[in-house]
Coordinates of N, CA, C and O in Angstrom, one line a residue:
M19 N 61.4 33.5 29.2 CA 61.1 34.7 29.9 C 62.7 35.1 30.7 O 63.1 33.5 31.3
E20 N 63.5 35.1 31.0 CA 64.5 35.4 30.6 C 64.6 36.2 32.7 O 64.5 37.4 32.6
L21 N 65.0 35.7 33.3 CA 64.6 36.3 35.2 C 66.6 36.5 35.3 O 67.3 35.4 34.6
S22 N 66.4 37.2 35.8 CA 67.7 38.0 36.8 C 67.3 38.9 38.1 O 66.3 39.6 37.7
V23 N 69.0 38.4 39.0 CA 67.8 38.9 39.9 C 69.6 39.7 41.0 O 70.8 39.5 40.0
V24 N 69.4 40.8 41.4 CA 70.6 41.6 41.5 C 69.9 42.2 43.0 O 69.0 43.1 42.6
D25 N 70.9 42.2 43.7 CA 70.9 43.3 45.2 C 70.6 44.7 44.7 O 71.7 45.0 43.8
V26 N 69.9 45.8 45.2 CA 70.2 47.0 45.9 C 70.4 47.2 46.6 O 68.9 47.4 47.0
P27 N 71.4 47.5 47.6 CA 71.8 47.5 48.6 C 70.7 48.7 49.4 O 71.0 48.9 50.6
E28 N 70.9 49.5 48.1 CA 70.3 51.2 48.2 C 69.1 51.2 49.2 O 68.5 52.6 49.4
R29 N 68.3 50.2 48.1 CA 66.8 50.0 48.5 C 66.5 49.0 49.5 O 66.0 48.5 49.8
S30 N 67.3 48.5 49.8 CA 67.4 47.0 51.0 C 66.5 46.1 50.2 O 65.7 45.6 51.1
R31 N 66.9 45.3 49.5 CA 66.5 44.5 48.2 C 67.4 44.1 47.1 O 67.7 44.7 46.5
Y32 N 66.2 42.5 47.1 CA 66.7 42.6 45.7 C 65.9 42.0 44.8 O 64.6 41.2 44.8
E33 N 65.7 42.4 43.3 CA 65.0 42.3 42.4 C 65.1 41.8 41.9 O 66.4 41.3 40.7
V34 N 63.8 41.3 40.8 CA 64.1 40.5 39.8 C 63.4 41.2 38.8 O 62.4 41.7 38.8
S35 N 64.9 40.6 37.4 CA 63.9 41.5 36.3 C 63.6 40.2 35.4 O 63.8 39.3 35.6
A36 N 62.4 40.9 34.9 CA 61.7 39.3 33.9 C 62.2 39.9 31.8 O 61.2 41.3 31.9
D37 N 63.0 39.6 31.2 CA 63.8 40.4 30.2 C 64.5 42.0 30.3 O 63.2 43.0 29.5
G38 N 65.0 42.4 31.6 CA 65.2 43.5 31.9 C 64.4 44.4 32.2 O 64.5 45.4 33.2
T39 N 63.0 44.5 32.5 CA 62.1 45.6 33.4 C 62.3 44.0 35.0 O 61.8 43.2 34.8
V40 N 62.3 45.1 35.5 CA 61.8 45.0 36.8 C 60.9 44.6 37.3 O 59.7 45.4 36.8
V41 N 59.7 43.3 38.6 CA 59.0 43.0 38.2 C 58.3 42.8 39.6 O 57.3 41.9 40.1
G42 N 59.7 42.4 40.3 CA 59.8 42.3 41.7 C 61.3 42.3 42.8 O 61.6 42.8 42.0
F43 N 59.6 42.1 43.9 CA 61.8 41.9 44.7 C 61.2 41.6 45.9 O 60.2 41.1 46.3
S44 N 62.4 41.3 46.4 CA 62.8 40.9 48.2 C 63.1 41.7 49.1 O 63.6 41.7 49.1
A45 N 62.9 42.3 50.1 CA 63.2 43.0 51.1 C 63.6 42.4 51.7 O 63.3 41.7 52.3
Y46 N 64.7 43.1 52.4 CA 65.4 42.8 53.4 C 66.4 43.6 54.7 O 65.5 44.9 53.7
H47 N 66.6 43.2 55.8 CA 67.0 44.1 56.8 C 67.8 44.1 57.5 O 67.7 42.6 58.5
L48 N 69.3 44.5 57.9 CA 70.1 43.4 59.0 C 69.1 43.8 60.2 O 69.6 44.9 60.7
I49 N 69.1 42.9 60.7 CA 68.5 43.0 62.2 C 70.0 42.9 63.5 O 69.2 42.5 64.3
A50 N 71.0 42.2 62.9 CA 72.3 41.6 63.8 C 73.8 41.8 63.3 O 72.9 41.4 61.0
E51 N 74.2 41.6 62.5 CA 75.9 40.9 62.4 C 75.8 40.1 61.7 O 75.1 38.5 62.4
G52 N 75.8 40.0 60.2 CA 75.3 38.6 59.3 C 73.7 38.4 59.6 O 74.2 36.5 58.8
V53 N 73.1 38.2 60.2 CA 71.3 37.8 60.0 C 70.8 39.3 59.1 O 70.9 40.6 59.2
L54 N 70.1 38.1 58.4 CA 68.7 39.8 57.3 C 67.6 38.9 57.8 O 67.6 38.0 57.6
A55 N 66.5 39.9 58.0 CA 65.6 39.9 58.2 C 65.0 40.1 56.7 O 65.1 40.6 55.3
L56 N 63.8 38.7 56.5 CA 63.4 38.4 54.4 C 61.8 39.2 55.1 O 61.2 38.0 55.5
P57 N 61.4 40.1 55.2 CA 60.5 40.7 55.6 C 58.7 40.8 54.6 O 57.5 40.8 55.1
H58 N 59.1 40.9 53.4 CA 58.3 40.9 51.8 C 58.8 40.1 51.0 O 60.1 40.9 50.4
V59 N 58.0 39.3 50.2 CA 58.0 39.4 48.9 C 56.6 39.9 48.0 O 55.9 39.2 48.5
E60 N 57.8 40.1 47.0 CA 56.9 41.0 45.9 C 57.1 40.5 44.6 O 57.7 41.0 43.9
V61 N 56.0 40.1 43.4 CA 55.8 40.3 41.8 C 54.9 40.6 41.7 O 53.6 40.1 42.1
E62 N 54.9 41.5 40.8 CA 53.6 41.9 40.4 C 52.5 40.8 39.2 O 52.8 39.7 38.9
S63 N 51.1 41.4 39.5 CA 49.6 40.5 39.4 C 50.3 39.8 38.4 O 50.2 38.4 38.6
S64 N 50.6 40.4 37.2 CA 50.8 39.9 36.2 C 52.1 38.5 35.9 O 52.1 37.7 34.5
F65 N 52.6 38.7 36.7 CA 53.7 37.2 37.0 C 53.9 36.3 37.6 O 54.2 35.8 38.1
E66 N 52.5 36.8 38.6 CA 52.7 35.6 39.9 C 52.4 33.9 38.9 O 51.4 34.2 38.4
G67 N 52.1 33.0 39.4 CA 52.0 31.8 39.2 C 52.9 31.1 37.7 O 52.8 30.3 37.2
K68 N 54.2 32.1 37.9 CA 54.9 31.6 37.0 C 56.7 31.3 37.5 O 57.1 30.9 36.3
G69 N 56.1 30.8 38.5 CA 57.3 30.4 39.1 C 58.8 31.5 39.4 O 59.8 32.2 39.8
V70 N 58.3 33.9 38.8 CA 59.4 34.4 39.0 C 59.5 34.8 40.1 O 60.4 34.1 41.1
A71 N 58.7 34.7 41.6 CA 59.3 35.2 42.7 C 59.3 33.0 43.0 O 61.0 33.8 44.0
S72 N 60.0 32.5 43.0 CA 60.6 31.2 43.3 C 61.9 31.7 42.8 O 62.9 31.3 43.9
E73 N 62.4 31.7 42.0 CA 63.7 32.7 40.7 C 64.1 33.5 41.6 O 65.3 32.9 41.8
L74 N 63.0 34.7 42.5 CA 64.0 35.4 43.1 C 64.4 35.1 44.0 O 66.2 35.5 44.5
M75 N 63.4 34.1 44.9 CA 64.3 33.4 46.6 C 65.1 32.7 46.5 O 66.6 32.9 47.0
R76 N 66.0 31.8 45.4 CA 66.4 30.7 44.6 C 67.3 31.9 45.0 O 69.0 31.1 44.8
Q77 N 67.5 33.1 43.9 CA 68.9 33.6 43.1 C 69.2 33.9 44.4 O 70.5 35.3 44.9
S78 N 68.4 35.0 45.4 CA 69.2 35.9 46.7 C 69.0 35.1 48.0 O 70.0 35.4 48.2
L79 N 68.9 33.5 48.1 CA 69.4 33.3 48.9 C 70.7 32.6 48.5 O 71.9 32.5 49.5
D80 N 71.1 32.7 46.8 CA 72.7 31.9 47.1 C 73.2 32.9 47.3 O 74.5 33.1 47.3
Q81 N 73.0 34.2 47.0 CA 74.1 35.0 46.4 C 74.5 35.8 48.5 O 75.2 36.5 48.9
I82 N 73.0 35.5 49.1 CA 73.1 35.6 50.2 C 74.3 34.7 51.3 O 74.9 34.1 51.6
R83 N 73.9 33.2 50.7 CA 74.6 32.1 51.0 C 76.4 32.1 50.8 O 77.3 32.3 51.5
E84 N 76.6 33.3 49.5 CA 77.6 34.1 48.6 C 78.5 34.6 50.1 O 79.4 34.8 50.7
R85 N 77.6 35.0 50.4 CA 78.1 36.6 51.7 C 78.1 36.3 53.0 O 78.3 37.2 53.5
G86 N 78.1 34.5 53.3 CA 77.9 33.8 54.6 C 76.8 34.6 55.8 O 77.8 34.8 56.7
L87 N 75.7 35.6 55.3 CA 74.5 36.0 56.0 C 73.6 34.6 56.1 O 73.7 33.4 55.9
K88 N 73.3 34.8 57.1 CA 71.9 34.0 57.3 C 70.7 34.9 57.8 O 70.6 36.1 57.0
V89 N 70.0 34.6 57.5 CA 68.5 34.6 56.7 C 66.7 34.6 58.5 O 67.6 33.3 59.3
V90 N 66.4 35.4 58.9 CA 64.9 35.5 60.0 C 63.8 35.2 58.2 O 63.9 36.8 57.7
P91 N 63.2 34.9 58.0 CA 62.1 34.9 57.0 C 60.4 35.3 58.4 O 60.2 34.3 59.0
I92 N 60.5 36.2 57.7 CA 59.2 36.8 58.4 C 58.1 36.2 56.9 O 57.1 36.5 57.7
C93 N 58.2 36.9 56.3 CA 57.0 36.8 55.3 C 56.7 35.5 54.6 O 57.6 34.6 55.1
P94 N 55.3 35.0 54.9 CA 54.2 33.6 54.9 C 55.8 33.2 53.6 O 55.6 31.9 53.4
F95 N 55.4 34.1 52.1 CA 56.2 33.3 50.9 C 57.5 32.6 51.3 O 58.1 31.5 50.8
A96 N 58.4 33.5 51.8 CA 59.4 33.2 52.2 C 60.0 32.1 53.0 O 60.9 31.4 52.9
Q97 N 58.9 32.2 54.3 CA 58.7 31.0 55.0 C 58.4 29.9 54.5 O 59.1 28.4 54.7
A98 N 57.5 29.9 52.7 CA 57.3 28.3 52.7 C 57.8 27.8 51.8 O 58.6 26.7 51.6
F99 N 58.5 29.0 50.9 CA 59.8 28.9 49.8 C 60.5 27.8 51.1 O 61.4 26.4 50.3
L100 N 61.1 28.2 51.8 CA 62.4 27.7 52.7 C 61.9 25.9 53.6 O 62.3 25.2 53.2
E101 N 61.1 26.0 53.1 CA 59.7 25.0 54.4 C 60.2 23.9 53.2 O 60.3 22.7 53.0
R102 N 59.7 24.4 51.6 CA 59.4 23.3 50.6 C 61.2 23.2 50.1 O 61.0 22.3 49.2
N103 N 61.8 23.9 49.9 CA 63.5 23.6 49.7 C 64.6 23.4 50.9 O 65.1 24.6 51.2
P104 N 64.4 22.4 51.4 CA 65.2 22.1 52.5 C 66.7 22.3 52.0 O 67.3 22.3 53.2
D105 N 67.2 22.4 51.5 CA 69.0 22.6 51.0 C 69.1 24.0 51.2 O 70.5 24.3 51.4
Y106 N 68.4 25.2 51.6 CA 68.2 26.0 51.9 C 68.0 26.1 53.9 O 68.5 27.4 54.0
A107 N 68.4 25.1 54.4 CA 68.1 25.2 55.7 C 68.9 25.5 56.6 O 68.9 26.6 57.3
D108 N 70.5 25.5 55.8 CA 71.2 25.5 56.6 C 71.7 27.5 56.4 O 72.1 27.8 57.5
L109 N 71.0 28.4 56.5 CA 70.7 30.3 55.8 C 70.0 30.5 57.2 O 69.3 31.4 56.9
V110 N 69.0 29.1 57.6 CA 68.3 30.1 58.2 C 68.6 29.9 59.9 O 69.6 29.3 60.9
H111 N 68.6 31.5 60.3 CA 69.5 31.9 61.6 C 68.4 31.3 63.0 O 67.6 31.3 62.6
A112 N 69.6 30.4 63.9 CA 68.7 29.6 65.1 C 68.4 30.3 66.0 O 67.6 29.7 66.7
G113 N 68.6 31.2 66.0 CA 68.3 32.7 67.3 C 67.0 33.6 67.5 O 66.2 33.5 66.8

């Protein structure tokens, strides 16, 4: 299964596709200059437990880092992912 993640700014979310079909997303909202809130991560039930949501988080956080932004993880999955992956700790907004 080939996964790809793209930013879809008109929908305020990153979408993950499996073999060309969108199977999940991570919503975001600009809450301050340079700071995105991450309120919700969702993957179709048939793709749960296959690492799709984790790959969605990895690729979206990499893109957020490239843009020089910070995040406020609101979604429990996003919070847990960031706790398990301390190499992304620099992206968490301290305020």
